[in-house]
Short mmCIF file of C-alpha atoms and ligand atoms in Angstrom, two decimals:
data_model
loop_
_atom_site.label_atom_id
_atom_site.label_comp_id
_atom_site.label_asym_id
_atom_site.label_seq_id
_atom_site.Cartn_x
_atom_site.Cartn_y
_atom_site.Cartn_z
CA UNK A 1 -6.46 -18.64 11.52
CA UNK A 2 -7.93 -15.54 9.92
CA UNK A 3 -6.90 -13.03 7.76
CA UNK A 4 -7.38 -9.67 9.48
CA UNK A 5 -9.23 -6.68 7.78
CA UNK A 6 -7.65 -3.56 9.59
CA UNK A 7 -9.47 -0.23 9.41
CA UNK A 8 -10.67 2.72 11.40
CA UNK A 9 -13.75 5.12 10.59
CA UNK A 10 -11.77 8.08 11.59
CA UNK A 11 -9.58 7.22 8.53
CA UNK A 12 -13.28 8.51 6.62
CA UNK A 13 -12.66 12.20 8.22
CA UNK A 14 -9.43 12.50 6.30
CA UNK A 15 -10.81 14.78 3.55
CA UNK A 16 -9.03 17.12 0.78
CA UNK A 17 -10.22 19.55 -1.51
CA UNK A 18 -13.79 19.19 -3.10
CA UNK A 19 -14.33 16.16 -5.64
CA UNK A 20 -10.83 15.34 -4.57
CA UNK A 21 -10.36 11.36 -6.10
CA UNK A 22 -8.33 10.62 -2.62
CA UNK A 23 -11.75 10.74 -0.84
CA UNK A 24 -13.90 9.07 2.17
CA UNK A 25 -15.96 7.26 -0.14
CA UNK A 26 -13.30 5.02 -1.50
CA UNK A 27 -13.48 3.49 1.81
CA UNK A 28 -17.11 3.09 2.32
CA UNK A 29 -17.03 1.69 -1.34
CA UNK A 30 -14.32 -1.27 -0.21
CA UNK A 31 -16.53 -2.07 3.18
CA UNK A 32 -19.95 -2.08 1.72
CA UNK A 33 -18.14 -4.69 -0.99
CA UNK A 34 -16.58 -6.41 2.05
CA UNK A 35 -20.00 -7.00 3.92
CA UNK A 36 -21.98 -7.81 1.48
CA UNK A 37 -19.56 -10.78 0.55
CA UNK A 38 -19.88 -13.97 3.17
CA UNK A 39 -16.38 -14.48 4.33
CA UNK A 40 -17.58 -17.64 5.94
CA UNK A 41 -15.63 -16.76 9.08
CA UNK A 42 -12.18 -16.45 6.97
CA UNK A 43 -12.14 -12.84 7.53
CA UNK A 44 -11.90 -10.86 10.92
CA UNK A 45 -12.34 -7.75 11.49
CA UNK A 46 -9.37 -5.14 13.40
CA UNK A 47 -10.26 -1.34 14.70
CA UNK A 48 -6.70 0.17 13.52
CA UNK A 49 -4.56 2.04 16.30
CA UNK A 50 -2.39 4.91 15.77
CA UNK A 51 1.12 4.77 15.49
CA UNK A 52 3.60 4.95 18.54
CA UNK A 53 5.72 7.42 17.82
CA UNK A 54 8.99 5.02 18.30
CA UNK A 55 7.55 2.94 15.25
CA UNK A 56 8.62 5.55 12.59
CA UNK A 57 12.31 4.40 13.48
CA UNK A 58 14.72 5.29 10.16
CA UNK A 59 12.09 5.55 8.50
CA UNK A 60 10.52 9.10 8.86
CA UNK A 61 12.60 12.00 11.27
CA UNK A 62 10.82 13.07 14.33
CA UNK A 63 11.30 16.51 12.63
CA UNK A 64 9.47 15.46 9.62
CA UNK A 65 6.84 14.46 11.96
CA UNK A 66 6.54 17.26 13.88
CA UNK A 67 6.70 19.09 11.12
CA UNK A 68 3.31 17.56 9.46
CA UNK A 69 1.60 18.18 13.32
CA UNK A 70 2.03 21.25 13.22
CA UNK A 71 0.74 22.31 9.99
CA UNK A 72 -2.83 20.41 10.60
CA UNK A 73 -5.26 23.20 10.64
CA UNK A 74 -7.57 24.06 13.39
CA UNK A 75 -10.27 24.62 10.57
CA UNK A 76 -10.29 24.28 6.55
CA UNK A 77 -7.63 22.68 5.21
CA UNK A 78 -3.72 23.00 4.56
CA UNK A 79 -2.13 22.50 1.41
CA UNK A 80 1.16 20.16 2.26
CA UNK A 81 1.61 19.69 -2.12
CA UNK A 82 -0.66 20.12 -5.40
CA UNK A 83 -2.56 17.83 -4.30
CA UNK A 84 -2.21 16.63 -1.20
CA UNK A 85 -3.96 18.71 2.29
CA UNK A 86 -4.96 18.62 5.34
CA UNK A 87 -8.41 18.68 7.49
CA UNK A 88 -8.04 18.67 11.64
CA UNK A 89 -8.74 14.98 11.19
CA UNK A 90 -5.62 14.06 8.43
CA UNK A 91 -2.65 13.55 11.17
CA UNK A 92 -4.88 11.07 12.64
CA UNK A 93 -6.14 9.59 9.91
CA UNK A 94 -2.54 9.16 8.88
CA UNK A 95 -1.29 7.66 11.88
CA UNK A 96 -4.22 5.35 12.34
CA UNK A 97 -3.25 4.08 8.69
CA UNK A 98 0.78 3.82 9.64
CA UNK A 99 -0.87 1.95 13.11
CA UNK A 100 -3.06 -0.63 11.03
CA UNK A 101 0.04 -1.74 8.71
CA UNK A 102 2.15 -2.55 12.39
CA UNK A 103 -0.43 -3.92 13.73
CA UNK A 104 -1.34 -6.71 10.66
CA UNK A 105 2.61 -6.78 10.95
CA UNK A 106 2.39 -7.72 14.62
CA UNK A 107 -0.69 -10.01 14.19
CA UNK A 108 0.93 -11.90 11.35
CA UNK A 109 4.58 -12.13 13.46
CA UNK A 110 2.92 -13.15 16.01
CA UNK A 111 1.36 -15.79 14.16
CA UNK A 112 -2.62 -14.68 15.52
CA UNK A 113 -3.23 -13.96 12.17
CA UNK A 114 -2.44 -15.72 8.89
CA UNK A 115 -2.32 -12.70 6.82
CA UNK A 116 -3.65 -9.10 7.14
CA UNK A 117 -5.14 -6.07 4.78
CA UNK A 118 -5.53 -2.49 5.90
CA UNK A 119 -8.31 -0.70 4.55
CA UNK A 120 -6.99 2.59 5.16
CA UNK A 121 -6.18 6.43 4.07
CA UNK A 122 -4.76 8.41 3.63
CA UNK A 123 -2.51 6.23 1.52
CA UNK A 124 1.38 5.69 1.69
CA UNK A 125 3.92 5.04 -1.17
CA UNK A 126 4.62 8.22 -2.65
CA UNK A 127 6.03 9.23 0.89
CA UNK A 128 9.35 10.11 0.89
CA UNK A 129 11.36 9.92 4.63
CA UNK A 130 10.78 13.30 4.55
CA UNK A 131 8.44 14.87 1.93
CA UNK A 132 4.45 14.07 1.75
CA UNK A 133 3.46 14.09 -1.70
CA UNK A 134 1.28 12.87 -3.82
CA UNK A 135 -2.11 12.34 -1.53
CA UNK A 136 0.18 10.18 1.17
CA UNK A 137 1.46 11.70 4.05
CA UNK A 138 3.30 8.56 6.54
CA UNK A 139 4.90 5.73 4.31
CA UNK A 140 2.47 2.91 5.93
CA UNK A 141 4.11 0.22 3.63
CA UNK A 142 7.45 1.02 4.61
CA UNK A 143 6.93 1.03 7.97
CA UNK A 144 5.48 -2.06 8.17
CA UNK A 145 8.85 -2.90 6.69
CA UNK A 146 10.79 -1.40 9.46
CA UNK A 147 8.63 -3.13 11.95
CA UNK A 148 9.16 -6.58 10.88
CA UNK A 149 12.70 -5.09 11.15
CA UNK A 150 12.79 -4.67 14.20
CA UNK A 151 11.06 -7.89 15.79
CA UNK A 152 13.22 -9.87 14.26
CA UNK A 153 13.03 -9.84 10.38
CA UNK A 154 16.35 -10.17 8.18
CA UNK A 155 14.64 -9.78 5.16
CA UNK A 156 11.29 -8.11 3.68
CA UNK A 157 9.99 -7.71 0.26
CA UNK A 158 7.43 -5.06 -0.75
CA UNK A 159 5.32 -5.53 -3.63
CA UNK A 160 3.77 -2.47 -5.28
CA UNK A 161 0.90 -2.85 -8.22
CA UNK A 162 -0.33 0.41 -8.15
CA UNK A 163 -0.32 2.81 -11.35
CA UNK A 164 1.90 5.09 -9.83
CA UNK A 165 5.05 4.20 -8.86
CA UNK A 166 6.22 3.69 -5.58
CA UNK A 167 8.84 6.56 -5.37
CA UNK A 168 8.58 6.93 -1.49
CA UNK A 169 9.03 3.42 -0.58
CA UNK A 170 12.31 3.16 -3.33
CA UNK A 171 13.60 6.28 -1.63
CA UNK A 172 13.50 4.88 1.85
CA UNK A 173 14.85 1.33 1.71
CA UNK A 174 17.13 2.60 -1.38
CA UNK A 175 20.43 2.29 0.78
CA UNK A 176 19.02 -0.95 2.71
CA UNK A 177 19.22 -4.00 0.66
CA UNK A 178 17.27 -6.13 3.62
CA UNK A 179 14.24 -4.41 2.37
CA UNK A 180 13.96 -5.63 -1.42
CA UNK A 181 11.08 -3.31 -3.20
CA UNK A 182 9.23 -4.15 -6.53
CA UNK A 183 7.23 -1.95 -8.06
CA UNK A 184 5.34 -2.05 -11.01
CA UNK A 185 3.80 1.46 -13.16
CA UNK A 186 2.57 2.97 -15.71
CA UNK A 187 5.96 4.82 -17.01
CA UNK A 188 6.61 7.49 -18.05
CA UNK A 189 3.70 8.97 -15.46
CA UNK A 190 3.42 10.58 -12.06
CA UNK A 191 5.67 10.83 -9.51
CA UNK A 192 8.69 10.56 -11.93
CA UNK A 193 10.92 10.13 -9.18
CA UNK A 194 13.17 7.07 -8.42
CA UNK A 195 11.71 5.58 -11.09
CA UNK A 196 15.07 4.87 -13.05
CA UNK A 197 17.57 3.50 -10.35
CA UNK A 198 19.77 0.71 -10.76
CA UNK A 199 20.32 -1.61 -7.11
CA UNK A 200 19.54 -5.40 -6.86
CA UNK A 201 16.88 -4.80 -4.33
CA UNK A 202 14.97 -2.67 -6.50
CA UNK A 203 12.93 -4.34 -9.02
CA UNK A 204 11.49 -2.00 -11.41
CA UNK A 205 8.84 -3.12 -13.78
CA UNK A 206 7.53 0.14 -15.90
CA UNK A 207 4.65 -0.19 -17.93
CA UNK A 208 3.88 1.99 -21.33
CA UNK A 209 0.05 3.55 -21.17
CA UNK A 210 -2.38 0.70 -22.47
CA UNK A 211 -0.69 -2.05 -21.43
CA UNK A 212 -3.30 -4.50 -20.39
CA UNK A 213 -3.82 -8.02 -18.22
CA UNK A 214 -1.99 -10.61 -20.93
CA UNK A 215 1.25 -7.96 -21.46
CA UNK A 216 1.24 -7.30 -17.19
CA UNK A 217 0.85 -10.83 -15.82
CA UNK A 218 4.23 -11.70 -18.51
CA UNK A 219 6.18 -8.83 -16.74
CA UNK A 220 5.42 -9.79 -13.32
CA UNK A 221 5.98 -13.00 -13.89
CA UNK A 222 9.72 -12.42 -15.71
CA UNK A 223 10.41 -9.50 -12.70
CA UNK A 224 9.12 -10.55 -9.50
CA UNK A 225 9.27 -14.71 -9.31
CA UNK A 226 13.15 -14.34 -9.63
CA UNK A 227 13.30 -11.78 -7.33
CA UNK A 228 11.43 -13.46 -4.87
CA UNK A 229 13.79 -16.36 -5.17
CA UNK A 230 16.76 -14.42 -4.31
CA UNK A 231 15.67 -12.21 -1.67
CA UNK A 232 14.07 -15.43 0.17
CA UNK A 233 12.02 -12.72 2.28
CA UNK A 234 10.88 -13.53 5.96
CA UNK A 235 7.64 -11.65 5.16
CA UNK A 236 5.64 -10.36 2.20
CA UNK A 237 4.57 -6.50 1.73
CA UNK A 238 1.87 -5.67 -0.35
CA UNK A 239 1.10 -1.74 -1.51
CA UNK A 240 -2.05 -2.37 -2.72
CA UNK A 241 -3.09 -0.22 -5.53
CA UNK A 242 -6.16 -0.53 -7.77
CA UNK A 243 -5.93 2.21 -10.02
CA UNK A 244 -4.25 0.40 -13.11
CA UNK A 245 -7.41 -1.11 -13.59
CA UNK A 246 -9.20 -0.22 -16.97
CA UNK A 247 -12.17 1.93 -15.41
CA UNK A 248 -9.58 4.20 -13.29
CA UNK A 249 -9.70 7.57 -13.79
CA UNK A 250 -6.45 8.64 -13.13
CA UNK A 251 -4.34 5.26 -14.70
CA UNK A 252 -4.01 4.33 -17.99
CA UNK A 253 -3.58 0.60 -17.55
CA UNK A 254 -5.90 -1.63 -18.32
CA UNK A 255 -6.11 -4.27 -15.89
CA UNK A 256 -9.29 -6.12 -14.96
CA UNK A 257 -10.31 -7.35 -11.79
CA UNK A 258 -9.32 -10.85 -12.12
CA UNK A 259 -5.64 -9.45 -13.01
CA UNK A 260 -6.11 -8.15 -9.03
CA UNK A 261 -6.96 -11.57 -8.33
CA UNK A 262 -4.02 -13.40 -10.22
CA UNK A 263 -1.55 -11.29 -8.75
CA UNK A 264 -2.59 -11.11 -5.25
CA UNK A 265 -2.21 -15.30 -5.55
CA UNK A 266 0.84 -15.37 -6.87
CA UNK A 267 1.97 -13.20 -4.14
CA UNK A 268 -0.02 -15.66 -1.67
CA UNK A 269 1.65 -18.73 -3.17
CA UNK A 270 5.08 -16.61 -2.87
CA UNK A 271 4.58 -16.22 0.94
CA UNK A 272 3.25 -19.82 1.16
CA UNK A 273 6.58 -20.93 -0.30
CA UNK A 274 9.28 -18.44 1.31
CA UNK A 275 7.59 -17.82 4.86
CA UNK A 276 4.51 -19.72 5.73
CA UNK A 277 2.24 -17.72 4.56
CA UNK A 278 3.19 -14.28 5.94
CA UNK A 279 1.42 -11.58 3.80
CA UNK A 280 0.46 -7.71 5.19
CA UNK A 281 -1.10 -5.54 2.88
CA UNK A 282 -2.07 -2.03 2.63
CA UNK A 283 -4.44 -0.11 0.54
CA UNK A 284 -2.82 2.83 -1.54
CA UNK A 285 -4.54 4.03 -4.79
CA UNK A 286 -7.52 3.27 -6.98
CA UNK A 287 -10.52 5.53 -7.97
CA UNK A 288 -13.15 4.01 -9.40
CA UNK A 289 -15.31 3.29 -6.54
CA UNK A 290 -16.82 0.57 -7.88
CA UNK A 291 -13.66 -1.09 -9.92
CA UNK A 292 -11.98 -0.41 -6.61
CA UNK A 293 -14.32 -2.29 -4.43
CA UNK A 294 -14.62 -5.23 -7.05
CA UNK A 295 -10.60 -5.53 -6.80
CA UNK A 296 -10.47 -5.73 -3.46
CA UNK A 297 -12.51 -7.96 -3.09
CA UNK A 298 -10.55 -10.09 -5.50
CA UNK A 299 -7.73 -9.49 -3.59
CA UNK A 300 -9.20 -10.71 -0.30
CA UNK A 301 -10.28 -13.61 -2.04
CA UNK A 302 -6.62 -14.52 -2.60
CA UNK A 303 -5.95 -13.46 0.90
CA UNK A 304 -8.23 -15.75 2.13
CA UNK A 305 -7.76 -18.70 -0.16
ZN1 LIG B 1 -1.74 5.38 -7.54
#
């Protein structure tokens, strides 16, 4: 079975203000990476679909929704936060990206695909049910979540490596336990928000400025192998975020791309061992175009393995 690679070239017409980091390149960077590479027929390729409407279940309003639709301009582009906007193309864009996470969720339920990764922007975690922020505008993570929810699912765990810390997806699932989330960040750094709770299903792993590959693979290890032990999770969620990584201009991390590579396989061996294999993950940060392509490449190596 392959693993899917889910994206849309509409998602490249999603574009912010000038010189923006959050930008169309950092997609064409990941597929010229991704076709270059021989996959050997491990990898197949998905054109992403947008979102049905009854998909954003609890986990965004149909006000909140609305809300966003109506503020896409008909020209130039809409400020939503300090740095987040909107283009004419963004809503679509967005729910393209919120439609590829389902749809790897689907595939993988279904069991037509062993695992899936969505190429896709604009990107998801900081998302809040009902507050875009922070260059996301639709939670695509989490409502993958809420889809493997509601075919069936009685427990999902969400694994988030990106610098930033995954305030949006901690906000929604914060009063549902089925949904255990584990996110690991530079601290103290952006969003600052959520970032000090205390529930059982959120696993919190902050990380001071400079802390490199040796110091992060110990504090994944300690944090997320016990947690994925107890939550015993009937799929694995992956908010894939490359901008710890050394060369990142916005992070100050230091991972390397084989720490991409060691942590996408321990997540692999986690789903191999709690539920056959079932992985779905989404694209969410990292800057560096070319760091960013190298890492996820080395995370679809993992994927693939
Ligand atoms: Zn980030």
């Amino acid at each position: 079975m392959p693993v899917l690679f889910i994206s849309h070239t509409d998602c490249e017409k999603h574009v912010m203000l000038d010189h923006h980091p959050e930008s169309p390149a950092r997609l064409r960077a990941i597929e010229a990476a991704v076709q270059a590479r021989d996959w050997d027929g491990s990898l197949a390729l998905m054109e992403a679909c947008e979102i049905d409407d009854r998909c954003f279940g609890q986990v965004h309003p149909a006000d909140y929704v609305a809300s966003l639709s109506a503020l896409e301009p008909g020209e130039g582009i809409v400020r939503v936060d300090a740095d987040t906007s909107l283009n004419r193309h963004s809503l679509r864009a967005a729910r393209l990206a919120a439609g590829a996470a389902i749809q790897g969720v689907d595939a993988v339920m279904d069991g037509s695909a062993r695992r899936a990764f969505c190429a896709v922007r604009p990107p998801g975690h900081h998302a809040e049910s009902a507050i875009p922020m922070g260059f996301c505008l639709f939670n695509n993570i989490a409502l993958a979540a809420e889809r493997a929810l509601a075919r069936g699912a009685e427990r999902v765990a969400i694994f988030d490596f990106d610098v930033h810390h995954g305030n949006g997806t901690v906000e929604i699932f914060l009063e549902r336990p089925e949904v255990m989330v584990c996110s690991s960040f530079q601290y103290p750094f952006y969003p600052g928000r959520f970032d000090e709770v205390h529930e059982d299903h959120i696993v919190l792993t902050p990380l001071a400025a400079g802390t490199a590959g040796a110091a992060f693979r110990a504090a994944i290890e300690r944090d997320w192998l016990p947690a994925i032990e107890r939550h015993s999770p009937d799929l694995i969620l992956v908010s894939a975020g490359f901008d710890a990584h050394r060369e990142d201009p916005l992070g100050g991390l230091l991972l390397e791309d084989d720490d991409y590579r060691w942590v996408s396989q321990l997540l692999v061996d986690a789903a191999e061992q709690q539920c056959n294999g079932r992985l779905v993950s989404a694209l969410e940060g990292g800057y560096h175009l070319e760091a960013l392509a190298r890492s996820t490449v080395a995370h679809l190596d993992a994927l693939v393995a």
